[in-house]
mmCIF file of C-alpha atoms in Angstrom:
data_model
loop_
_atom_site.group_PDB
_atom_site.id
_atom_site.type_symbol
_atom_site.label_atom_id
_atom_site.label_comp_id
_atom_site.label_asym_id
_atom_site.label_seq_id
_atom_site.Cartn_x
_atom_site.Cartn_y
_atom_site.Cartn_z
ATOM 1 C CA MET A 266 12.867 32.623 9.071
ATOM 2 C CA ASN A 267 9.887 34.535 7.117
ATOM 3 C CA PRO A 268 6.657 34.022 6.401
ATOM 4 C CA PRO A 269 5.105 32.814 2.602
ATOM 5 C CA PRO A 270 4.715 35.981 0.505
ATOM 6 C CA SER A 271 0.809 36.522 0.723
ATOM 7 C CA ASP A 272 -1.084 37.715 -2.562
ATOM 8 C CA SER A 273 -2.883 40.217 -0.738
ATOM 9 C CA THR A 274 -1.464 44.153 -0.950
ATOM 10 C CA GLU A 275 -0.822 44.508 2.658
ATOM 11 C CA THR A 276 2.413 44.816 3.921
ATOM 12 C CA THR A 277 1.874 43.490 7.531
ATOM 13 C CA PRO A 278 3.523 39.844 7.573
ATOM 14 C CA ASP A 279 0.901 37.161 8.838
ATOM 15 C CA VAL A 280 3.013 37.066 12.074
ATOM 16 C CA GLY A 281 0.786 34.013 13.361
ATOM 17 C CA TRP A 282 2.545 31.849 10.513
ATOM 18 C CA THR A 283 5.067 29.650 11.082
ATOM 19 C CA PRO A 284 6.977 26.241 10.619
ATOM 20 C CA ILE A 285 5.972 24.163 12.973
ATOM 21 C CA ALA A 286 2.652 25.900 12.767
ATOM 22 C CA GLU A 287 2.038 25.050 9.384
ATOM 23 C CA GLU A 288 2.950 20.735 9.892
ATOM 24 C CA ALA A 289 0.662 21.242 13.304
ATOM 25 C CA ALA A 290 -2.270 22.768 10.913
ATOM 26 C CA ARG A 291 -1.543 19.989 7.990
ATOM 27 C CA ALA A 292 -1.640 17.565 10.770
ATOM 28 C CA ALA A 293 -4.961 18.341 12.092
ATOM 29 C CA ARG A 294 -5.739 18.350 8.850
ATOM 30 C CA LEU A 295 -5.191 14.924 8.138
ATOM 31 C CA LEU A 296 -6.367 13.365 11.495
ATOM 32 C CA HIS A 297 -9.292 15.110 11.359
ATOM 33 C CA PRO A 298 -10.700 14.678 7.828
ATOM 34 C CA LYS A 299 -14.081 15.935 6.791
ATOM 35 C CA GLU A 300 -16.627 13.076 6.066
ATOM 36 C CA GLY A 301 -17.284 12.047 3.300
ATOM 37 C CA GLU A 302 -13.862 12.977 1.662
ATOM 38 C CA LEU A 303 -13.221 9.706 -0.325
ATOM 39 C CA PRO A 304 -15.739 7.242 -2.469
ATOM 40 C CA ARG A 305 -16.075 4.392 -1.298
ATOM 41 C CA PRO A 306 -16.261 1.491 -4.330
ATOM 42 C CA SER A 307 -19.863 -0.347 -4.997
ATOM 43 C CA ARG A 308 -17.907 -3.571 -5.152
ATOM 44 C CA ARG A 309 -14.771 -4.104 -2.547
ATOM 45 C CA ARG A 310 -11.010 -3.937 -4.518
ATOM 46 C CA VAL A 311 -8.560 -6.409 -3.649
ATOM 47 C CA LEU A 312 -4.930 -5.053 -4.356
ATOM 48 C CA THR A 313 -1.472 -7.322 -3.930
ATOM 49 C CA VAL A 314 1.060 -4.853 -3.682
ATOM 50 C CA ALA A 315 4.553 -6.552 -5.748
ATOM 51 C CA ASN A 316 7.487 -6.058 -7.147
ATOM 52 C CA GLN A 317 10.662 -8.828 -6.281
ATOM 53 C CA LYS A 318 13.267 -5.922 -5.627
ATOM 54 C CA GLY A 319 14.031 -4.914 -2.518
ATOM 55 C CA GLY A 320 13.451 -1.653 -0.666
ATOM 56 C CA VAL A 321 11.530 -0.333 -2.549
ATOM 57 C CA GLY A 322 9.164 1.660 -0.809
ATOM 58 C CA LYS A 323 6.367 -2.462 -0.970
ATOM 59 C CA THR A 324 6.263 -2.536 2.442
ATOM 60 C CA THR A 325 5.748 1.403 3.740
ATOM 61 C CA SER A 326 3.341 2.098 0.990
ATOM 62 C CA THR A 327 1.033 -0.518 1.773
ATOM 63 C CA VAL A 328 0.440 0.045 4.940
ATOM 64 C CA ASN A 329 0.670 3.839 5.523
ATOM 65 C CA LEU A 330 -2.122 3.900 2.156
ATOM 66 C CA ALA A 331 -3.464 1.908 3.890
ATOM 67 C CA ALA A 332 -3.965 3.740 7.000
ATOM 68 C CA ALA A 333 -4.811 6.940 4.882
ATOM 69 C CA LEU A 334 -8.271 5.297 3.610
ATOM 70 C CA ALA A 335 -9.239 4.401 7.080
ATOM 71 C CA LEU A 336 -9.014 7.658 8.046
ATOM 72 C CA HIS A 337 -10.735 8.386 5.914
ATOM 73 C CA GLY A 338 -14.179 6.156 6.847
ATOM 74 C CA LEU A 339 -12.404 3.239 4.353
ATOM 75 C CA LYS A 340 -12.452 0.176 6.361
ATOM 76 C CA THR A 341 -9.889 -1.448 5.239
ATOM 77 C CA LEU A 342 -7.500 -4.964 5.552
ATOM 78 C CA VAL A 343 -3.858 -5.859 5.122
ATOM 79 C CA VAL A 344 -2.511 -8.736 4.570
ATOM 80 C CA ASP A 345 1.037 -9.672 5.735
ATOM 81 C CA LEU A 346 1.913 -11.788 3.803
ATOM 82 C CA ASP A 347 6.064 -11.010 4.161
ATOM 83 C CA PRO A 348 8.068 -13.667 6.700
ATOM 84 C CA GLN A 349 9.680 -10.712 7.733
ATOM 85 C CA GLY A 350 6.759 -9.680 8.824
ATOM 86 C CA ASN A 351 7.495 -5.693 8.406
ATOM 87 C CA ALA A 352 3.933 -4.645 7.780
ATOM 88 C CA SER A 353 2.765 -6.311 11.037
ATOM 89 C CA THR A 354 6.211 -4.217 12.969
ATOM 90 C CA ALA A 355 4.510 -1.143 11.208
ATOM 91 C CA LEU A 356 0.903 -1.711 12.802
ATOM 92 C CA ASP A 357 1.860 -2.577 15.352
ATOM 93 C CA VAL A 358 0.136 -6.140 15.584
ATOM 94 C CA ASP A 359 1.243 -8.741 18.072
ATOM 95 C CA HIS A 360 3.551 -11.184 15.442
ATOM 96 C CA ARG A 361 5.342 -13.769 17.322
ATOM 97 C CA SER A 362 5.543 -17.404 16.557
ATOM 98 C CA GLY A 363 2.585 -19.320 18.013
ATOM 99 C CA THR A 364 0.005 -16.065 17.052
ATOM 100 C CA PRO A 365 -2.797 -16.887 14.822
ATOM 101 C CA SER A 366 -1.174 -15.624 11.480
ATOM 102 C CA ILE A 367 -1.369 -15.920 7.845
ATOM 103 C CA TYR A 368 0.325 -19.007 7.719
ATOM 104 C CA GLU A 369 -2.073 -21.077 10.022
ATOM 105 C CA VAL A 370 -5.054 -19.538 7.541
ATOM 106 C CA LEU A 371 -3.086 -20.487 4.428
ATOM 107 C CA ILE A 372 -2.627 -23.773 5.725
ATOM 108 C CA GLY A 373 -6.329 -23.786 6.613
ATOM 109 C CA GLU A 374 -6.154 -23.760 10.872
ATOM 110 C CA VAL A 375 -7.844 -20.834 11.217
ATOM 111 C CA THR A 376 -10.297 -18.410 9.266
ATOM 112 C CA LEU A 377 -9.079 -14.814 8.229
ATOM 113 C CA ALA A 378 -11.662 -13.577 10.529
ATOM 114 C CA GLU A 379 -10.390 -14.757 12.949
ATOM 115 C CA ALA A 380 -6.385 -14.802 12.283
ATOM 116 C CA ALA A 381 -7.257 -10.340 11.381
ATOM 117 C CA GLN A 382 -6.711 -8.153 13.920
ATOM 118 C CA ALA A 383 -7.529 -4.578 15.099
ATOM 119 C CA THR A 384 -4.694 -2.099 15.056
ATOM 120 C CA GLU A 385 -4.376 1.111 16.917
ATOM 121 C CA GLN A 386 -3.595 3.010 13.944
ATOM 122 C CA SER A 387 -6.888 3.597 13.536
ATOM 123 C CA PRO A 388 -11.015 2.026 14.436
ATOM 124 C CA ASN A 389 -11.484 0.990 10.243
ATOM 125 C CA LEU A 390 -7.461 -0.995 10.059
ATOM 126 C CA PHE A 391 -7.061 -4.499 10.464
ATOM 127 C CA CYS A 392 -4.149 -6.960 9.511
ATOM 128 C CA VAL A 393 -3.447 -10.041 9.115
ATOM 129 C CA PRO A 394 0.052 -10.916 10.569
ATOM 130 C CA ALA A 395 2.862 -12.310 9.284
ATOM 131 C CA THR A 396 4.676 -14.888 11.599
ATOM 132 C CA ILE A 397 8.046 -16.386 11.161
ATOM 133 C CA ASP A 398 6.217 -19.221 10.583
ATOM 134 C CA LEU A 399 5.953 -18.207 7.315
ATOM 135 C CA ALA A 400 9.384 -18.581 6.051
ATOM 136 C CA GLY A 401 9.333 -22.336 5.018
ATOM 137 C CA ALA A 402 5.623 -22.045 3.881
ATOM 138 C CA GLU A 403 6.283 -21.803 0.557
ATOM 139 C CA ILE A 404 8.048 -25.353 0.660
ATOM 140 C CA GLU A 405 4.870 -26.511 2.675
ATOM 141 C CA LEU A 406 2.705 -25.108 -0.014
ATOM 142 C CA VAL A 407 4.479 -26.661 -3.306
ATOM 143 C CA SER A 408 2.313 -30.653 -1.929
ATOM 144 C CA MET A 409 -0.543 -29.144 -1.233
ATOM 145 C CA ALA A 410 -3.747 -29.772 -3.429
ATOM 146 C CA SER A 411 -4.557 -25.886 -5.736
ATOM 147 C CA ARG A 412 -1.334 -24.654 -4.211
ATOM 148 C CA GLU A 413 -1.655 -21.732 -5.923
ATOM 149 C CA SER A 414 -5.584 -20.213 -4.391
ATOM 150 C CA ARG A 415 -4.824 -21.486 -0.927
ATOM 151 C CA LEU A 416 -5.553 -17.748 -0.108
ATOM 152 C CA LYS A 417 -8.517 -17.024 -2.610
ATOM 153 C CA GLU A 418 -10.639 -19.315 -1.222
ATOM 154 C CA ALA A 419 -9.194 -18.338 2.258
ATOM 155 C CA ILE A 420 -10.326 -14.893 1.586
ATOM 156 C CA SER A 421 -13.773 -15.772 -0.132
ATOM 157 C CA SER A 422 -16.079 -13.290 -0.666
ATOM 158 C CA GLU A 423 -17.934 -14.420 2.513
ATOM 159 C CA ILE A 424 -14.996 -14.341 5.069
ATOM 160 C CA LEU A 425 -14.165 -10.903 4.091
ATOM 161 C CA ASN A 426 -18.010 -9.064 4.079
ATOM 162 C CA GLU A 427 -17.798 -11.113 7.753
ATOM 163 C CA ILE A 428 -14.528 -8.793 8.527
ATOM 164 C CA GLY A 429 -16.648 -5.895 6.388
ATOM 165 C CA VAL A 430 -13.960 -4.159 4.704
ATOM 166 C CA ASP A 431 -13.782 -2.169 1.157
ATOM 167 C CA TYR A 432 -10.491 -2.474 0.950
ATOM 168 C CA VAL A 433 -7.538 -5.478 1.450
ATOM 169 C CA PHE A 434 -3.677 -4.973 0.623
ATOM 170 C CA ILE A 435 -1.760 -8.270 0.292
ATOM 171 C CA ASP A 436 2.219 -7.273 1.285
ATOM 172 C CA CYS A 437 4.397 -9.613 -0.599
ATOM 173 C CA PRO A 438 7.421 -10.753 -0.490
ATOM 174 C CA PRO A 439 10.487 -9.295 -2.560
ATOM 175 C CA SER A 440 10.838 -11.837 -4.561
ATOM 176 C CA LEU A 441 7.981 -13.698 -7.214
ATOM 177 C CA GLY A 442 8.048 -17.204 -5.463
ATOM 178 C CA LEU A 443 4.618 -19.128 -4.257
ATOM 179 C CA LEU A 444 3.530 -17.117 -1.578
ATOM 180 C CA THR A 445 3.329 -13.627 -4.639
ATOM 181 C CA VAL A 446 2.150 -16.222 -6.965
ATOM 182 C CA ASN A 447 -0.383 -17.074 -4.112
ATOM 183 C CA ALA A 448 -1.076 -13.232 -3.642
ATOM 184 C CA MET A 449 -1.987 -12.767 -7.183
ATOM 185 C CA VAL A 450 -3.863 -14.808 -7.873
ATOM 186 C CA ALA A 451 -6.668 -13.869 -4.638
ATOM 187 C CA ALA A 452 -6.339 -10.169 -6.019
ATOM 188 C CA GLN A 453 -7.985 -8.071 -8.988
ATOM 189 C CA GLU A 454 -5.394 -5.389 -9.418
ATOM 190 C CA VAL A 455 -1.944 -5.524 -8.439
ATOM 191 C CA LEU A 456 -0.597 -2.141 -7.017
ATOM 192 C CA ILE A 457 3.541 -1.651 -8.269
ATOM 193 C CA PRO A 458 5.533 0.714 -6.200
ATOM 194 C CA ILE A 459 9.137 2.117 -7.963
ATOM 195 C CA GLN A 460 11.326 4.111 -6.997
ATOM 196 C CA CYS A 461 12.895 6.671 -8.109
ATOM 197 C CA GLU A 462 16.448 5.643 -8.425
ATOM 198 C CA TYR A 463 18.686 4.058 -11.238
ATOM 199 C CA TYR A 464 17.681 0.580 -11.184
ATOM 200 C CA ALA A 465 14.518 1.109 -10.661
ATOM 201 C CA LEU A 466 12.710 -0.414 -13.689
ATOM 202 C CA GLU A 467 15.346 -2.880 -13.401
ATOM 203 C CA GLY A 468 13.409 -6.792 -13.189
ATOM 204 C CA LEU A 469 10.542 -4.840 -13.542
ATOM 205 C CA GLY A 470 9.591 -6.348 -16.641
ATOM 206 C CA GLN A 471 9.801 -10.469 -14.882
ATOM 207 C CA LEU A 472 6.934 -9.441 -12.600
ATOM 208 C CA LEU A 473 4.925 -7.991 -15.948
ATOM 209 C CA SER A 474 6.007 -11.311 -17.633
ATOM 210 C CA ASN A 475 4.978 -12.718 -14.140
ATOM 211 C CA ILE A 476 1.620 -11.227 -14.332
ATOM 212 C CA GLU A 477 0.972 -11.636 -17.715
ATOM 213 C CA LEU A 478 1.152 -15.552 -16.581
ATOM 214 C CA VAL A 479 -1.408 -16.073 -13.558
ATOM 215 C CA GLN A 480 -3.772 -13.741 -16.147
ATOM 216 C CA GLN A 481 -3.549 -16.479 -18.249
ATOM 217 C CA HIS A 482 -3.469 -19.963 -16.648
ATOM 218 C CA LEU A 483 -4.912 -18.471 -12.876
ATOM 219 C CA ASN A 484 -6.716 -14.963 -13.214
ATOM 220 C CA ARG A 485 -8.109 -13.457 -15.976
ATOM 221 C CA GLU A 486 -9.232 -10.272 -13.812
ATOM 222 C CA LEU A 487 -6.067 -9.576 -12.536
ATOM 223 C CA HIS A 488 -4.020 -6.472 -13.999
ATOM 224 C CA VAL A 489 -1.927 -3.717 -12.833
ATOM 225 C CA SER A 490 -3.997 -0.748 -11.959
ATOM 226 C CA THR A 491 -1.737 1.560 -10.326
ATOM 227 C CA ILE A 492 2.077 2.004 -10.023
ATOM 228 C CA LEU A 493 3.047 4.370 -7.516
ATOM 229 C CA LEU A 494 7.010 6.513 -7.880
ATOM 230 C CA THR A 495 8.621 6.603 -4.044
ATOM 231 C CA MET A 496 11.737 7.774 -2.842
ATOM 232 C CA TYR A 497 11.416 11.261 -4.871
ATOM 233 C CA ASP A 498 15.073 12.769 -4.125
ATOM 234 C CA GLY A 499 14.339 16.187 -5.956
ATOM 235 C CA ARG A 500 17.719 17.343 -5.768
ATOM 236 C CA THR A 501 18.238 14.701 -8.257
ATOM 237 C CA LYS A 502 18.426 14.419 -11.949
ATOM 238 C CA LEU A 503 17.873 11.291 -12.136
ATOM 239 C CA ALA A 504 14.835 10.763 -10.301
ATOM 240 C CA ASP A 505 13.345 13.601 -12.863
ATOM 241 C CA GLN A 506 14.540 10.896 -15.612
ATOM 242 C CA VAL A 507 12.994 7.886 -13.821
ATOM 243 C CA THR A 508 9.708 9.701 -13.380
ATOM 244 C CA ASN A 509 9.584 10.777 -16.773
ATOM 245 C CA GLU A 510 10.336 7.683 -18.232
ATOM 246 C CA VAL A 511 8.208 5.483 -16.299
ATOM 247 C CA ARG A 512 4.661 7.910 -16.731
ATOM 248 C CA ASN A 513 6.099 7.583 -20.749
ATOM 249 C CA HIS A 514 5.645 3.851 -20.908
ATOM 250 C CA PHE A 515 3.149 3.467 -18.398
ATOM 251 C CA GLY A 516 0.797 6.102 -18.564
ATOM 252 C CA ASP A 517 -2.090 7.160 -16.803
ATOM 253 C CA THR A 518 -1.684 4.114 -14.391
ATOM 254 C CA VAL A 519 1.311 5.865 -12.503
ATOM 255 C CA LEU A 520 0.021 8.150 -9.714
ATOM 256 C CA LYS A 521 0.160 11.813 -10.107
ATOM 257 C CA THR A 522 1.333 11.930 -6.293
ATOM 258 C CA VAL A 523 4.555 11.125 -6.159
ATOM 259 C CA ILE A 524 6.118 9.973 -2.663
ATOM 260 C CA PRO A 525 9.492 11.752 -1.326
ATOM 261 C CA ARG A 526 12.671 10.613 0.303
ATOM 262 C CA SER A 527 12.083 10.852 3.948
ATOM 263 C CA VAL A 528 13.342 10.124 7.315
ATOM 264 C CA LYS A 529 10.579 10.084 9.124
ATOM 265 C CA VAL A 530 9.209 7.176 6.758
ATOM 266 C CA SER A 531 12.203 5.483 7.849
ATOM 267 C CA GLU A 532 11.573 6.312 11.190
ATOM 268 C CA ALA A 533 8.051 5.220 11.769
ATOM 269 C CA PRO A 534 8.453 1.460 11.779
ATOM 270 C CA GLY A 535 10.708 1.778 14.924
ATOM 271 C CA TYR A 536 7.997 2.843 15.847
ATOM 272 C CA GLY A 537 5.284 0.464 16.029
ATOM 273 C CA GLN A 538 3.951 3.350 13.423
ATOM 274 C CA THR A 539 2.376 4.463 10.672
ATOM 275 C CA VAL A 540 3.834 7.445 9.374
ATOM 276 C CA LEU A 541 0.388 8.772 9.218
ATOM 277 C CA ALA A 542 0.938 8.272 13.484
ATOM 278 C CA TYR A 543 4.147 8.873 13.541
ATOM 279 C CA ASP A 544 4.178 12.317 11.927
ATOM 280 C CA PRO A 545 0.882 13.525 10.369
ATOM 281 C CA GLY A 546 2.068 16.865 9.419
ATOM 282 C CA SER A 547 5.243 15.373 7.674
ATOM 283 C CA ARG A 548 5.281 16.080 4.408
ATOM 284 C CA GLY A 549 5.592 11.885 3.816
ATOM 285 C CA ALA A 550 2.579 11.775 5.500
ATOM 286 C CA MET A 551 0.976 14.078 3.099
ATOM 287 C CA SER A 552 1.744 12.581 0.198
ATOM 288 C CA TYR A 553 0.387 8.767 1.403
ATOM 289 C CA VAL A 554 -2.621 10.897 1.749
ATOM 290 C CA ASP A 555 -2.858 12.206 -1.953
ATOM 291 C CA ALA A 556 -2.052 9.151 -3.084
ATOM 292 C CA ALA A 557 -4.777 7.099 -1.399
ATOM 293 C CA LYS A 558 -7.049 9.582 -2.031
ATOM 294 C CA GLU A 559 -5.879 9.507 -6.058
ATOM 295 C CA ILE A 560 -6.201 5.422 -5.412
ATOM 296 C CA ALA A 561 -9.929 5.721 -4.307
ATOM 297 C CA VAL A 562 -11.278 8.665 -6.010
ATOM 298 C CA ARG A 563 -10.037 6.202 -9.866
ATOM 299 C CA GLY A 564 -11.576 3.035 -8.373
ATOM 300 C CA ALA A 565 -15.175 5.356 -7.539
ATOM 301 C CA GLN A 566 -14.274 6.559 -11.614
ATOM 302 C CA LEU A 567 -13.840 3.337 -12.896
ATOM 303 C CA GLU A 568 -16.791 1.727 -11.361
ATOM 304 C CA ARG A 569 -19.212 4.032 -12.861
ATOM 305 C CA GLY A 570 -16.765 3.619 -16.703
ATOM 306 C CA SER A 571 -17.156 -0.017 -16.090
ATOM 307 C CA SER A 572 -21.057 -0.295 -15.260
ATOM 308 C CA THR A 573 -22.460 2.329 -18.170
#
């Protein structure tokens, strides 16, 4: 393969350039970022990652955005609220039955700090796992007092101060049940991943209606702060059409960064890793880093805007 064209007028090619060398350079930049590159929020940000449609990259986006922020020095906690436990798998934390998990946190047996586990992905990245016990939690919660706010009580400012995190990402199940409602009551922001495919907007109206109901009755601070376009395939016109439609409808809420469809992103959870650890030089990894930077910079700008 020939090297990329140079802006220089010299005709001598850059004999040191190869595709492998370029990917290695990207990996080095990702794994060794410049200090202080991402701004720390002036107050902790709690984001619920929700979309009742399955297979949109919700869990993948949760763990990779969290890992990217952690790599840039921001202490981040992932709360796995999906009984399938996919976020726990991707972060390679113990989530066998009997492990202190979000289920025990919801029913009041342990605190969030006791259930949180450090991950090997980064010293700044923590996870509260989900075990199979969570599968029956929605039925159990129905008869409990303050059933919609069990998670909010569990992730109080005092508990999060004890862990010392800057960001909390709550990974929801692909449904609009009581677990997802708990996540929305506990957060200030909703991040919605939308796949760049034909059925992308199917069911989105129902999700937005539920968010509005939670705003009206349970959590007035809740708002959709971020929309992330995922599974973008540049070879198809459909992907561009969906992207344009989402941007026209939601405006600046949509991140400029788009996550491409990537085999590496799909493979990484099978090895108990985020794509940033599995293949840091890949397009998928770099895209999630760029999206995380946007989230951090936007958050800092919003904070400055609200304080003036």
